[in-house]
Amino acid sequence: MIEVAVILDWLTFAVRWLHVIVAIAWIGSSFYFIALDLGLRKSKNLPVNAYGEEWQVHGGGFYHLTKYLVAPKTLPEHLVWFKWESYSTWLSGFTLLILIYYLGADIYLIDINKFDLPNWAGILISLFSLSFGWLFYDFLCKSPLGKKQSLLMIILFFVLLGISWFYAQIFTGRAALLHIGAFTATIMSANVFFIIIPNQKIAVAKLKAKQKVPAYLGEQAKQRSLHNNYLTLPVIFLMLSIHYPLAFATNYNWLIAGLIFLIGVLIRHYFNSKHARKAKPNWTWILAALLFMLIIWLSYIGRPATTENENLSETKINNNIYSATKNFTQVKNIILTRCSMCHAKEPVYEGIYQAPKNIILENDKDIAKYAKQIILQAGLSYAMPPANISFMEDEERQILVEWLEQIREIRNVNHEY
Ligand code: HEC
């Protein structure tokens, strides 16, 4: 029978594939429309109610686009809506969150060195913070503050910084950065789902009924679109950051996230100005580069201390069936000789500066904690060691697989699943 872990890993891969594809579709169409919108030109022969037009050439043909504000004189029969790009990005992203961080909460979500939470509590905090984030953001936008565009953006920045700090205190570095991304992306998708599309639907219905379209509908949607525009780049950074321990496995990961939001705004500002054919504010690149250097420095000085945290909840680790197996000593020897040169607090392998993916395999506790991952990467597959650099033998991989079988046996005896 195929291992459940293998199926789960493939499922995660499939969902991630989908997630990246739909995210490209969402962000791609949103970049396209922002640039189109900013670059619209006035012309003498524009139709009634038209706001601007643009000629484009692509894929062997010419396109003539016209934007109508609020709407053309007669509504077309057929309208293309852009909404599933956003919804499917959120849905697939949330599924990934469940598959990786909720099902694998012990290693990916919870860091008992920071905060000794049971898995369910971590999951609840995750769910609650994501929904609360949207409600609070929506409340701010609809409050009198919402009228003061720049002040609102500054406040939102500090809200993001605050939640980043909060996540960094309770979750693993990796989960913290990912959650900041998910928090922001949830706001972006909810903007589309709860505000932008519904407002547009009301507007279309009013137009069909030959009624006046209230101005607030458009204003609200425009504000949310603007926020989404500025949030896109940081979200992509945060989603990718999980591959870079230098970004997430540092005490200043939350500050790094904050700086990334600033860099995202700077870069978007450059492109927005350029597409509006106003100016090319090249200074934004210089400032962004300086902030990026600051990030590199922060990751360096925020490197985790190499001393062991003594206040760990011992019970959670010691009652561990993973280290209670008959062949655990053998397993441990294999890990120490084949993996620890890289997966250590201070790796000795040339060119490895920090434990890859921040996975440290130095003692019984570590090995028990990452048991499932170890078996998957080095027992059931040849993924680790990379290029079999430490000459792991097939018999050793077999011992890791037997380890899994012994873990199962103990589970059966204890009626644990
Ligand atoms: C030469 C250094 C090196 C050695 C030796 C090594 N690893 Fe790795 N390991 C890496 C690198 C680099 C990565 C990150 C790969 C990536 O970014 O996709 C990694 C990633 C991992 C991951 C995380 C995989 C993921 O995608 O989440 C696990 C688990 C792992 N290694 C386990 C092991 C085990 C078990 C051994 C010993 C049998 C081992 N490694 C030996 C360098 C090493």
Coordinates of N, CA, C and O in Angstrom, one line a residue, residues 8 14 17 26 104 116 124 128 144 148 167 180 247 311 326 382 384:
L8 N -0.3 12.5 0.6 CA -0.5 13.9 1.1 C 0.4 14.8 0.5 O 0.1 16.0 0.1
A14 N -0.1 19.2 -5.9 CA -1.2 19.5 -6.9 C -1.9 20.8 -6.6 O -2.1 21.6 -7.4
W17 N 0.3 23.7 -7.2 CA 0.4 23.9 -8.7 C -0.8 24.8 -9.1 O -0.7 25.8 -9.7
W26 N -4.8 35.9 -11.6 CA -5.4 37.0 -10.9 C -4.5 38.2 -10.9 O -4.9 39.3 -11.4
G104 N -0.1 19.6 9.5 CA 1.3 19.4 10.0 C 1.6 20.4 11.1 O 2.7 20.9 11.1
D116 N 4.0 27.3 23.9 CA 3.7 25.9 23.9 C 2.1 25.8 23.8 O 1.4 25.6 24.7
L124 N -6.9 27.5 15.7 CA -8.0 28.5 16.0 C -7.4 29.9 15.9 O -8.1 30.8 15.3
F128 N -9.0 32.5 13.4 CA -9.6 33.7 13.9 C -8.9 35.0 13.4 O -9.6 35.9 13.0
P144 N -15.0 56.9 9.3 CA -14.6 58.2 8.8 C -13.2 58.3 8.3 O -12.9 59.0 7.4
K148 N -9.9 59.5 4.5 CA -8.6 60.1 4.5 C -7.6 59.1 3.9 O -7.0 58.3 4.7
Y167 N 2.1 37.3 15.1 CA 2.4 36.0 14.5 C 3.8 35.5 14.8 O 4.0 34.3 15.1
I180 N 1.3 36.2 7.6 CA 1.2 37.7 7.2 C 0.7 37.8 5.8 O -0.1 38.6 5.4
A247 N 15.1 34.6 5.7 CA 14.0 35.6 5.8 C 13.1 35.3 7.0 O 12.7 36.2 7.8
N311 N 13.3 26.0 28.9 CA 11.9 26.0 29.4 C 10.9 25.2 28.5 O 9.7 25.3 28.7
K326 N 12.2 0.5 18.7 CA 13.4 -0.3 19.0 C 14.7 0.2 18.2 O 15.8 0.1 18.7
Y382 N 14.5 9.7 -2.5 CA 15.9 10.1 -2.4 C 16.2 11.6 -2.4 O 17.2 12.1 -2.8
M384 N 16.7 13.6 0.1 CA 17.8 14.0 1.0 C 18.7 12.8 1.2 O 18.2 11.6 1.2

